């Protein structure tokens, strides 16, 4: 059903006939008559009782129904277009953003602050989750964008926003603390402080250790880098971290020794479900991340 023709029908009724409606909407009377006849044929109903020329227009009972619901349809269309225009102008809407526990404060806090300043009427909901939870949340539609360590594939698309070398965090008095750099195999016999399983970085470090020929032993699991580094300072083991995170949470009792491994580095991405249309708010955040973090590196399709 063509809403444009419904609008013609309402204009005819409100104007009291075809002549005045034709003058109001600048369409010839024959064209209006043809449009209404087409609507009647589509509905297989008579909407207007045809009387003598000059007589007052009269609706059938079916015409009254079409008139009443037509007003609602056009009002709904108007509300829809206004809402879409508001979203496109970012005067309304919602952004649901999943943030990785590691690196988001350092990298995304300034971007989020600028976004809120630029689009104060956008409702922003932030969810801090581990890598596994981020993926599930995207799949369920609970969030639109997520940050984290991920390999782009057929399901997820995104942009790389930050790369960082890895360091080994050691107690300041450890025998290896004065080395210029270290290989993973050199810490094979040292107790490890590692993140919980739902952190993508845990799997990345564990796999790199196995490639280096050993399985991490005597693991103490943590969910916060500051506590992990505090454990290192107390002599409970060593911890492999991105340089940015290690420096952000550093304490006086530890040192950071660069890791030589070319297979292990931290690469944070902003990503979303491949093929899913992003909301205007999410697209605005994506554009701002590109602008603020200076990245234009896209994954291969």
PDB file of C-alpha atoms in Angstrom:
ATOM      1  CA  UNK A   1       0.000   0.000   0.000  1.00  0.00           C
ATOM      2  CA  UNK A   2       1.425   3.347  -1.078  1.00  0.00           C
ATOM      3  CA  UNK A   3       1.458   5.827   1.831  1.00  0.00           C
ATOM      4  CA  UNK A   4       1.626   8.656  -0.699  1.00  0.00           C
ATOM      5  CA  UNK A   5      -1.831   7.659  -2.008  1.00  0.00           C
ATOM      6  CA  UNK A   6      -3.114   7.341   1.570  1.00  0.00           C
ATOM      7  CA  UNK A   7      -1.962  10.924   2.033  1.00  0.00           C
ATOM      8  CA  UNK A   8      -3.885  11.984  -1.086  1.00  0.00           C
ATOM      9  CA  UNK A   9      -7.001  10.288   0.296  1.00  0.00           C
ATOM     10  CA  UNK A  10      -6.701  12.132   3.624  1.00  0.00           C
ATOM     11  CA  UNK A  11      -6.141  15.444   1.817  1.00  0.00           C
ATOM     12  CA  UNK A  12      -9.289  14.863  -0.243  1.00  0.00           C
ATOM     13  CA  UNK A  13     -11.354  14.150   2.860  1.00  0.00           C
ATOM     14  CA  UNK A  14      -9.924  17.081   4.821  1.00  0.00           C
ATOM     15  CA  UNK A  15     -10.414  19.449   1.874  1.00  0.00           C
ATOM     16  CA  UNK A  16     -13.982  18.284   1.315  1.00  0.00           C
ATOM     17  CA  UNK A  17     -13.446  17.101  -2.214  1.00  0.00           C
ATOM     18  CA  UNK A  18     -11.136  16.554  -5.152  1.00  0.00           C
ATOM     19  CA  UNK A  19     -11.116  20.180  -6.383  1.00  0.00           C
ATOM     20  CA  UNK A  20      -9.774  21.797  -3.229  1.00  0.00           C
ATOM     21  CA  UNK A  21      -7.388  18.879  -2.584  1.00  0.00           C
ATOM     22  CA  UNK A  22      -6.015  19.247  -6.092  1.00  0.00           C
ATOM     23  CA  UNK A  23      -5.331  22.943  -5.484  1.00  0.00           C
ATOM     24  CA  UNK A  24      -3.767  22.237  -2.086  1.00  0.00           C
ATOM     25  CA  UNK A  25      -1.320  19.527  -3.126  1.00  0.00           C
ATOM     26  CA  UNK A  26      -0.829  20.718  -6.730  1.00  0.00           C
ATOM     27  CA  UNK A  27      -1.954  17.532  -8.460  1.00  0.00           C
ATOM     28  CA  UNK A  28      -4.517  17.455 -11.225  1.00  0.00           C
ATOM     29  CA  UNK A  29      -7.994  16.174 -10.442  1.00  0.00           C
ATOM     30  CA  UNK A  30      -7.768  13.310 -12.964  1.00  0.00           C
ATOM     31  CA  UNK A  31      -4.485  12.173 -11.354  1.00  0.00           C
ATOM     32  CA  UNK A  32      -6.059  12.288  -7.896  1.00  0.00           C
ATOM     33  CA  UNK A  33      -9.121  10.403  -9.055  1.00  0.00           C
ATOM     34  CA  UNK A  34      -6.961   7.762 -10.714  1.00  0.00           C
ATOM     35  CA  UNK A  35      -4.889   7.324  -7.526  1.00  0.00           C
ATOM     36  CA  UNK A  36      -7.986   6.828  -5.343  1.00  0.00           C
ATOM     37  CA  UNK A  37      -9.544   4.394  -7.808  1.00  0.00           C
ATOM     38  CA  UNK A  38      -6.296   2.433  -7.736  1.00  0.00           C
ATOM     39  CA  UNK A  39      -6.422   2.344  -3.920  1.00  0.00           C
ATOM     40  CA  UNK A  40     -10.024   1.117  -4.009  1.00  0.00           C
ATOM     41  CA  UNK A  41      -9.085  -1.630  -6.477  1.00  0.00           C
ATOM     42  CA  UNK A  42      -6.151  -2.664  -4.266  1.00  0.00           C
ATOM     43  CA  UNK A  43      -8.430  -2.920  -1.233  1.00  0.00           C
ATOM     44  CA  UNK A  44     -11.366  -4.248  -3.278  1.00  0.00           C
ATOM     45  CA  UNK A  45     -13.560  -1.733  -1.454  1.00  0.00           C
ATOM     46  CA  UNK A  46     -15.383   1.507  -2.236  1.00  0.00           C
ATOM     47  CA  UNK A  47     -14.057   4.341  -0.095  1.00  0.00           C
ATOM     48  CA  UNK A  48     -15.955   7.364  -1.428  1.00  0.00           C
ATOM     49  CA  UNK A  49     -19.589   7.510  -2.483  1.00  0.00           C
ATOM     50  CA  UNK A  50     -19.742   9.144  -5.899  1.00  0.00           C
ATOM     51  CA  UNK A  51     -22.685  11.558  -6.115  1.00  0.00           C
ATOM     52  CA  UNK A  52     -23.574  14.404  -8.400  1.00  0.00           C
ATOM     53  CA  UNK A  53     -20.957  17.020  -9.179  1.00  0.00           C
ATOM     54  CA  UNK A  54     -20.834  19.656  -6.468  1.00  0.00           C
ATOM     55  CA  UNK A  55     -22.386  17.500  -3.778  1.00  0.00           C
ATOM     56  CA  UNK A  56     -20.567  17.114  -0.474  1.00  0.00           C
ATOM     57  CA  UNK A  57     -18.039  14.288  -0.344  1.00  0.00           C
ATOM     58  CA  UNK A  58     -19.233  11.302   1.639  1.00  0.00           C
ATOM     59  CA  UNK A  59     -17.182   8.383   2.899  1.00  0.00           C
ATOM     60  CA  UNK A  60     -18.314   4.791   3.021  1.00  0.00           C
ATOM     61  CA  UNK A  61     -17.810   2.855   6.255  1.00  0.00           C
ATOM     62  CA  UNK A  62     -14.651   1.373   4.683  1.00  0.00           C
ATOM     63  CA  UNK A  63     -13.501   4.894   3.780  1.00  0.00           C
ATOM     64  CA  UNK A  64     -13.905   5.986   7.387  1.00  0.00           C
ATOM     65  CA  UNK A  65     -11.682   3.086   8.512  1.00  0.00           C
ATOM     66  CA  UNK A  66      -9.025   3.900   5.923  1.00  0.00           C
ATOM     67  CA  UNK A  67      -9.169   7.593   6.877  1.00  0.00           C
ATOM     68  CA  UNK A  68      -8.783   6.863  10.604  1.00  0.00           C
ATOM     69  CA  UNK A  69      -5.925   4.374  10.220  1.00  0.00           C
ATOM     70  CA  UNK A  70      -4.350   6.420   7.430  1.00  0.00           C
ATOM     71  CA  UNK A  71      -3.872   9.318   9.823  1.00  0.00           C
ATOM     72  CA  UNK A  72      -2.120   6.962  12.251  1.00  0.00           C
ATOM     73  CA  UNK A  73       0.077   5.514   9.484  1.00  0.00           C
ATOM     74  CA  UNK A  74       1.205   8.928   8.291  1.00  0.00           C
ATOM     75  CA  UNK A  75       1.813  10.110  11.838  1.00  0.00           C
ATOM     76  CA  UNK A  76       3.912   6.990  12.466  1.00  0.00           C
ATOM     77  CA  UNK A  77       5.868   7.628   9.289  1.00  0.00           C
ATOM     78  CA  UNK A  78       6.481  11.211  10.408  1.00  0.00           C
ATOM     79  CA  UNK A  79       7.691  10.069  13.839  1.00  0.00           C
ATOM     80  CA  UNK A  80       9.944   7.459  12.234  1.00  0.00           C
ATOM     81  CA  UNK A  81      11.559   9.995   9.897  1.00  0.00           C
ATOM     82  CA  UNK A  82      12.042  12.477  12.734  1.00  0.00           C
ATOM     83  CA  UNK A  83      13.668   9.821  14.896  1.00  0.00           C
ATOM     84  CA  UNK A  84      15.964   8.742  12.073  1.00  0.00           C
ATOM     85  CA  UNK A  85      16.904  12.367  11.425  1.00  0.00           C
ATOM     86  CA  UNK A  86      17.634  12.855  15.127  1.00  0.00           C
ATOM     87  CA  UNK A  87      19.843   9.796  15.202  1.00  0.00           C
ATOM     88  CA  UNK A  88      21.639  10.836  12.053  1.00  0.00           C
ATOM     89  CA  UNK A  89      22.258  14.258  13.584  1.00  0.00           C
ATOM     90  CA  UNK A  90      23.182  12.456  16.837  1.00  0.00           C
ATOM     91  CA  UNK A  91      20.685  14.416  18.903  1.00  0.00           C
ATOM     92  CA  UNK A  92      19.355  11.126  20.265  1.00  0.00           C
ATOM     93  CA  UNK A  93      20.316   7.460  20.354  1.00  0.00           C
ATOM     94  CA  UNK A  94      22.376   4.995  22.342  1.00  0.00           C
ATOM     95  CA  UNK A  95      25.918   3.657  22.136  1.00  0.00           C
ATOM     96  CA  UNK A  96      26.685   0.262  23.693  1.00  0.00           C
ATOM     97  CA  UNK A  97      30.459  -0.190  23.848  1.00  0.00           C
ATOM     98  CA  UNK A  98      32.342  -3.155  25.297  1.00  0.00           C
ATOM     99  CA  UNK A  99      35.743  -2.301  26.735  1.00  0.00           C
ATOM    100  CA  UNK A 100      38.633  -4.675  27.364  1.00  0.00           C
ATOM    101  CA  UNK A 101      39.898  -4.591  30.970  1.00  0.00           C
ATOM    102  CA  UNK A 102      43.437  -3.913  29.721  1.00  0.00           C
ATOM    103  CA  UNK A 103      44.334  -0.721  27.923  1.00  0.00           C
ATOM    104  CA  UNK A 104      40.878   0.834  27.712  1.00  0.00           C
ATOM    105  CA  UNK A 105      41.490   3.369  30.477  1.00  0.00           C
ATOM    106  CA  UNK A 106      44.758   4.472  28.916  1.00  0.00           C
ATOM    107  CA  UNK A 107      43.591   4.580  25.293  1.00  0.00           C
ATOM    108  CA  UNK A 108      39.826   5.082  25.323  1.00  0.00           C
ATOM    109  CA  UNK A 109      39.110   7.375  28.260  1.00  0.00           C
ATOM    110  CA  UNK A 110      40.117  10.528  26.279  1.00  0.00           C
ATOM    111  CA  UNK A 111      38.110   9.384  23.237  1.00  0.00           C
ATOM    112  CA  UNK A 112      35.023   8.651  25.340  1.00  0.00           C
ATOM    113  CA  UNK A 113      35.310  12.054  27.046  1.00  0.00           C
ATOM    114  CA  UNK A 114      35.494  13.810  23.662  1.00  0.00           C
ATOM    115  CA  UNK A 115      32.559  11.750  22.324  1.00  0.00           C
ATOM    116  CA  UNK A 116      30.381  12.714  25.293  1.00  0.00           C
ATOM    117  CA  UNK A 117      31.366  16.355  24.853  1.00  0.00           C
ATOM    118  CA  UNK A 118      30.590  16.249  21.119  1.00  0.00           C
ATOM    119  CA  UNK A 119      27.332  14.274  21.425  1.00  0.00           C
ATOM    120  CA  UNK A 120      25.909  15.010  24.889  1.00  0.00           C
ATOM    121  CA  UNK A 121      22.448  13.642  24.047  1.00  0.00           C
ATOM    122  CA  UNK A 122      23.703  10.179  23.106  1.00  0.00           C
ATOM    123  CA  UNK A 123      23.171   7.714  25.948  1.00  0.00           C
ATOM    124  CA  UNK A 124      26.434   5.830  26.438  1.00  0.00           C
ATOM    125  CA  UNK A 125      26.544   2.408  28.079  1.00  0.00           C
ATOM    126  CA  UNK A 126      30.004   0.986  28.745  1.00  0.00           C
ATOM    127  CA  UNK A 127      30.656  -2.664  29.615  1.00  0.00           C
ATOM    128  CA  UNK A 128      34.096  -3.772  30.841  1.00  0.00           C
ATOM    129  CA  UNK A 129      34.507  -7.472  29.964  1.00  0.00           C
ATOM    130  CA  UNK A 130      37.138 -10.039  29.149  1.00  0.00           C
ATOM    131  CA  UNK A 131      37.756 -11.154  25.575  1.00  0.00           C
ATOM    132  CA  UNK A 132      35.489 -14.225  25.710  1.00  0.00           C
ATOM    133  CA  UNK A 133      32.605 -12.230  27.175  1.00  0.00           C
ATOM    134  CA  UNK A 134      33.105  -9.460  24.622  1.00  0.00           C
ATOM    135  CA  UNK A 135      32.671 -11.892  21.755  1.00  0.00           C
ATOM    136  CA  UNK A 136      29.527 -13.415  23.261  1.00  0.00           C
ATOM    137  CA  UNK A 137      28.071  -9.973  23.941  1.00  0.00           C
ATOM    138  CA  UNK A 138      28.584  -8.970  20.299  1.00  0.00           C
ATOM    139  CA  UNK A 139      27.026 -12.200  19.068  1.00  0.00           C
ATOM    140  CA  UNK A 140      23.962 -11.623  21.277  1.00  0.00           C
ATOM    141  CA  UNK A 141      23.631  -8.002  20.196  1.00  0.00           C
ATOM    142  CA  UNK A 142      24.189  -6.692  23.715  1.00  0.00           C
ATOM    143  CA  UNK A 143      26.909  -4.347  22.448  1.00  0.00           C
ATOM    144  CA  UNK A 144      27.708  -2.897  19.009  1.00  0.00           C
ATOM    145  CA  UNK A 145      31.437  -2.241  19.328  1.00  0.00           C
ATOM    146  CA  UNK A 146      34.114  -3.935  21.398  1.00  0.00           C
ATOM    147  CA  UNK A 147      37.788  -3.477  22.143  1.00  0.00           C
ATOM    148  CA  UNK A 148      40.231  -6.314  22.622  1.00  0.00           C
ATOM    149  CA  UNK A 149      42.770  -8.695  21.147  1.00  0.00           C
ATOM    150  CA  UNK A 150      41.230 -10.481  18.184  1.00  0.00           C
ATOM    151  CA  UNK A 151      42.030 -11.984  14.808  1.00  0.00           C
ATOM    152  CA  UNK A 152      39.572 -10.727  12.214  1.00  0.00           C
ATOM    153  CA  UNK A 153      37.665 -13.440  10.382  1.00  0.00           C
ATOM    154  CA  UNK A 154      34.348 -14.063   8.634  1.00  0.00           C
ATOM    155  CA  UNK A 155      32.448 -13.141  11.795  1.00  0.00           C
ATOM    156  CA  UNK A 156      34.257 -10.009  12.972  1.00  0.00           C
ATOM    157  CA  UNK A 157      35.576  -6.911  11.263  1.00  0.00           C
ATOM    158  CA  UNK A 158      37.380  -3.933  12.743  1.00  0.00           C
ATOM    159  CA  UNK A 159      40.429  -1.714  12.916  1.00  0.00           C
ATOM    160  CA  UNK A 160      43.745  -2.043  14.721  1.00  0.00           C
ATOM    161  CA  UNK A 161      44.178   0.857  17.103  1.00  0.00           C
ATOM    162  CA  UNK A 162      47.339   0.182  19.097  1.00  0.00           C
ATOM    163  CA  UNK A 163      50.380  -2.081  19.021  1.00  0.00           C
ATOM    164  CA  UNK A 164      52.683  -2.436  21.990  1.00  0.00           C
ATOM    165  CA  UNK A 165      55.796  -4.512  22.709  1.00  0.00           C
ATOM    166  CA  UNK A 166      55.730  -6.975  25.583  1.00  0.00           C
ATOM    167  CA  UNK A 167      57.931  -6.808  28.665  1.00  0.00           C
ATOM    168  CA  UNK A 168      58.798  -9.210  31.450  1.00  0.00           C
ATOM    169  CA  UNK A 169      58.012  -7.726  34.854  1.00  0.00           C
ATOM    170  CA  UNK A 170      60.537  -8.978  37.419  1.00  0.00           C
ATOM    171  CA  UNK A 171      61.392  -8.208  41.040  1.00  0.00           C
ATOM    172  CA  UNK A 172      64.098  -5.549  41.106  1.00  0.00           C
ATOM    173  CA  UNK A 173      66.537  -7.906  42.878  1.00  0.00           C
ATOM    174  CA  UNK A 174      66.025 -10.843  40.462  1.00  0.00           C
ATOM    175  CA  UNK A 175      69.059 -12.299  38.663  1.00  0.00           C
ATOM    176  CA  UNK A 176      67.539 -11.453  35.278  1.00  0.00           C
ATOM    177  CA  UNK A 177      66.537  -7.920  36.226  1.00  0.00           C
ATOM    178  CA  UNK A 178      69.614  -6.334  34.643  1.00  0.00           C
ATOM    179  CA  UNK A 179      69.360  -8.079  31.271  1.00  0.00           C
ATOM    180  CA  UNK A 180      68.954  -5.791  28.247  1.00  0.00           C
ATOM    181  CA  UNK A 181      66.233  -8.099  26.904  1.00  0.00           C
ATOM    182  CA  UNK A 182      64.867 -11.569  27.511  1.00  0.00           C
ATOM    183  CA  UNK A 183      63.514 -14.527  25.584  1.00  0.00           C
ATOM    184  CA  UNK A 184      60.518 -16.420  26.920  1.00  0.00           C
ATOM    185  CA  UNK A 185      62.570 -19.585  27.441  1.00  0.00           C
ATOM    186  CA  UNK A 186      64.670 -17.718  30.032  1.00  0.00           C
ATOM    187  CA  UNK A 187      61.684 -17.476  32.392  1.00  0.00           C
ATOM    188  CA  UNK A 188      60.560 -21.093  31.905  1.00  0.00           C
ATOM    189  CA  UNK A 189      61.563 -22.090  35.449  1.00  0.00           C
ATOM    190  CA  UNK A 190      60.089 -19.038  37.170  1.00  0.00           C
ATOM    191  CA  UNK A 191      56.597 -18.995  38.716  1.00  0.00           C
ATOM    192  CA  UNK A 192      54.161 -17.080  36.539  1.00  0.00           C
ATOM    193  CA  UNK A 193      51.584 -14.445  37.406  1.00  0.00           C
ATOM    194  CA  UNK A 194      48.916 -14.645  34.682  1.00  0.00           C
ATOM    195  CA  UNK A 195      45.426 -13.355  34.022  1.00  0.00           C
ATOM    196  CA  UNK A 196      42.223 -15.367  34.339  1.00  0.00           C
ATOM    197  CA  UNK A 197      41.155 -17.599  31.428  1.00  0.00           C
ATOM    198  CA  UNK A 198      38.592 -15.114  30.076  1.00  0.00           C
ATOM    199  CA  UNK A 199      41.334 -12.594  29.297  1.00  0.00           C
ATOM    200  CA  UNK A 200      42.504 -12.856  25.688  1.00  0.00           C
ATOM    201  CA  UNK A 201      46.018 -11.951  26.844  1.00  0.00           C
ATOM    202  CA  UNK A 202      46.159 -15.112  28.971  1.00  0.00           C
ATOM    203  CA  UNK A 203      45.737 -17.357  25.951  1.00  0.00           C
ATOM    204  CA  UNK A 204      48.170 -15.293  23.925  1.00  0.00           C
ATOM    205  CA  UNK A 205      50.936 -15.536  26.544  1.00  0.00           C
ATOM    206  CA  UNK A 206      50.280 -19.213  27.272  1.00  0.00           C
ATOM    207  CA  UNK A 207      50.471 -20.178  23.589  1.00  0.00           C
ATOM    208  CA  UNK A 208      53.675 -18.160  23.135  1.00  0.00           C
ATOM    209  CA  UNK A 209      55.268 -20.003  26.067  1.00  0.00           C
ATOM    210  CA  UNK A 210      54.341 -23.363  24.549  1.00  0.00           C
ATOM    211  CA  UNK A 211      55.857 -22.293  21.230  1.00  0.00           C
ATOM    212  CA  UNK A 212      58.991 -21.382  23.146  1.00  0.00           C
ATOM    213  CA  UNK A 213      59.187 -24.971  24.414  1.00  0.00           C
ATOM    214  CA  UNK A 214      57.675 -24.883  27.893  1.00  0.00           C
ATOM    215  CA  UNK A 215      54.385 -24.793  29.737  1.00  0.00           C
ATOM    216  CA  UNK A 216      54.035 -22.062  32.381  1.00  0.00           C
ATOM    217  CA  UNK A 217      54.197 -23.554  35.850  1.00  0.00           C
ATOM    218  CA  UNK A 218      53.161 -22.586  39.345  1.00  0.00           C
ATOM    219  CA  UNK A 219      50.636 -20.095  37.929  1.00  0.00           C
ATOM    220  CA  UNK A 220      48.918 -17.521  40.115  1.00  0.00           C
ATOM    221  CA  UNK A 221      45.875 -16.078  38.369  1.00  0.00           C
ATOM    222  CA  UNK A 222      44.774 -12.467  38.776  1.00  0.00           C
ATOM    223  CA  UNK A 223      42.113 -10.244  37.223  1.00  0.00           C
ATOM    224  CA  UNK A 224      43.857  -6.898  37.720  1.00  0.00           C
ATOM    225  CA  UNK A 225      47.331  -5.908  36.500  1.00  0.00           C
ATOM    226  CA  UNK A 226      48.105  -3.774  39.547  1.00  0.00           C
ATOM    227  CA  UNK A 227      47.647  -6.772  41.868  1.00  0.00           C
ATOM    228  CA  UNK A 228      49.696  -8.968  39.541  1.00  0.00           C
ATOM    229  CA  UNK A 229      52.574  -6.472  39.579  1.00  0.00           C
ATOM    230  CA  UNK A 230      52.301  -6.172  43.356  1.00  0.00           C
ATOM    231  CA  UNK A 231      52.733  -9.949  43.564  1.00  0.00           C
ATOM    232  CA  UNK A 232      55.823  -9.687  41.364  1.00  0.00           C
ATOM    233  CA  UNK A 233      57.244  -7.004  43.656  1.00  0.00           C
ATOM    234  CA  UNK A 234      56.639  -9.311  46.626  1.00  0.00           C
ATOM    235  CA  UNK A 235      58.635 -12.082  44.932  1.00  0.00           C
ATOM    236  CA  UNK A 236      55.721 -14.362  43.963  1.00  0.00           C
ATOM    237  CA  UNK A 237      56.875 -14.751  40.350  1.00  0.00           C
ATOM    238  CA  UNK A 238      57.161 -12.895  37.063  1.00  0.00           C
ATOM    239  CA  UNK A 239      54.528 -11.476  34.722  1.00  0.00           C
ATOM    240  CA  UNK A 240      54.490 -10.861  30.963  1.00  0.00           C
ATOM    241  CA  UNK A 241      52.609  -7.681  30.090  1.00  0.00           C
ATOM    242  CA  UNK A 242      52.270  -5.083  27.336  1.00  0.00           C
ATOM    243  CA  UNK A 243      54.706  -2.252  27.973  1.00  0.00           C
ATOM    244  CA  UNK A 244      51.849   0.279  28.222  1.00  0.00           C
ATOM    245  CA  UNK A 245      50.106  -1.703  30.963  1.00  0.00           C
ATOM    246  CA  UNK A 246      53.317  -2.486  32.856  1.00  0.00           C
ATOM    247  CA  UNK A 247      54.297   1.181  32.952  1.00  0.00           C
ATOM    248  CA  UNK A 248      50.779   2.283  33.888  1.00  0.00           C
ATOM    249  CA  UNK A 249      50.729   0.046  36.999  1.00  0.00           C
ATOM    250  CA  UNK A 250      54.414  -0.022  37.846  1.00  0.00           C
ATOM    251  CA  UNK A 251      55.672   0.050  41.434  1.00  0.00           C
ATOM    252  CA  UNK A 252      59.133   0.744  42.809  1.00  0.00           C
ATOM    253  CA  UNK A 253      59.943  -2.912  43.548  1.00  0.00           C
ATOM    254  CA  UNK A 254      59.893  -4.152  39.919  1.00  0.00           C
ATOM    255  CA  UNK A 255      61.718  -3.687  36.620  1.00  0.00           C
ATOM    256  CA  UNK A 256      60.505  -4.139  33.038  1.00  0.00           C
ATOM    257  CA  UNK A 257      62.780  -6.066  30.720  1.00  0.00           C
ATOM    258  CA  UNK A 258      61.886  -5.996  26.998  1.00  0.00           C
ATOM    259  CA  UNK A 259      60.858  -9.342  25.513  1.00  0.00           C
ATOM    260  CA  UNK A 260      62.677 -10.433  22.362  1.00  0.00           C
ATOM    261  CA  UNK A 261      59.940 -12.725  21.083  1.00  0.00           C
ATOM    262  CA  UNK A 262      58.714 -11.586  17.698  1.00  0.00           C
ATOM    263  CA  UNK A 263      55.682 -13.874  18.071  1.00  0.00           C
ATOM    264  CA  UNK A 264      54.336 -12.067  21.098  1.00  0.00           C
ATOM    265  CA  UNK A 265      53.092  -8.497  21.016  1.00  0.00           C
ATOM    266  CA  UNK A 266      49.966  -6.738  22.181  1.00  0.00           C
ATOM    267  CA  UNK A 267      47.608  -5.434  19.503  1.00  0.00           C
ATOM    268  CA  UNK A 268      44.376  -3.826  20.602  1.00  0.00           C
ATOM    269  CA  UNK A 269      41.494  -3.536  18.127  1.00  0.00           C
ATOM    270  CA  UNK A 270      38.080  -1.951  17.889  1.00  0.00           C
ATOM    271  CA  UNK A 271      35.767  -4.498  16.280  1.00  0.00           C
ATOM    272  CA  UNK A 272      32.173  -5.373  15.437  1.00  0.00           C
ATOM    273  CA  UNK A 273      30.172  -8.126  13.772  1.00  0.00           C
ATOM    274  CA  UNK A 274      31.003  -8.340  10.087  1.00  0.00           C
ATOM    275  CA  UNK A 275      28.123  -7.300   7.831  1.00  0.00           C
ATOM    276  CA  UNK A 276      26.080  -5.747  10.645  1.00  0.00           C
ATOM    277  CA  UNK A 277      24.878  -2.191  10.011  1.00  0.00           C
ATOM    278  CA  UNK A 278      26.233   0.048  12.756  1.00  0.00           C
ATOM    279  CA  UNK A 279      23.975   2.632  14.366  1.00  0.00           C
ATOM    280  CA  UNK A 280      24.687   6.299  13.723  1.00  0.00           C
ATOM    281  CA  UNK A 281      26.145   6.586  17.239  1.00  0.00           C
ATOM    282  CA  UNK A 282      28.444   3.576  16.766  1.00  0.00           C
ATOM    283  CA  UNK A 283      29.615   4.894  13.396  1.00  0.00           C
ATOM    284  CA  UNK A 284      30.362   8.263  15.009  1.00  0.00           C
ATOM    285  CA  UNK A 285      32.456   6.536  17.682  1.00  0.00           C
ATOM    286  CA  UNK A 286      34.319   4.553  15.021  1.00  0.00           C
ATOM    287  CA  UNK A 287      35.101   7.758  13.141  1.00  0.00           C
ATOM    288  CA  UNK A 288      36.273   9.462  16.320  1.00  0.00           C
ATOM    289  CA  UNK A 289      38.560   6.544  17.218  1.00  0.00           C
ATOM    290  CA  UNK A 290      40.168   6.785  13.785  1.00  0.00           C
ATOM    291  CA  UNK A 291      40.603  10.520  14.227  1.00  0.00           C
ATOM    292  CA  UNK A 292      41.867  10.501  17.820  1.00  0.00           C
ATOM    293  CA  UNK A 293      44.033   7.387  17.746  1.00  0.00           C
ATOM    294  CA  UNK A 294      45.348   8.027  14.264  1.00  0.00           C
ATOM    295  CA  UNK A 295      44.696   4.606  12.785  1.00  0.00           C
ATOM    296  CA  UNK A 296      43.613   3.820   9.248  1.00  0.00           C
ATOM    297  CA  UNK A 297      44.741   0.210   9.096  1.00  0.00           C
ATOM    298  CA  UNK A 298      41.884  -2.002   8.006  1.00  0.00           C
ATOM    299  CA  UNK A 299      41.865  -5.807   7.996  1.00  0.00           C
ATOM    300  CA  UNK A 300      41.655  -7.710   4.786  1.00  0.00           C
ATOM    301  CA  UNK A 301      38.102  -8.650   3.826  1.00  0.00           C
TER     302      UNK A 301
END
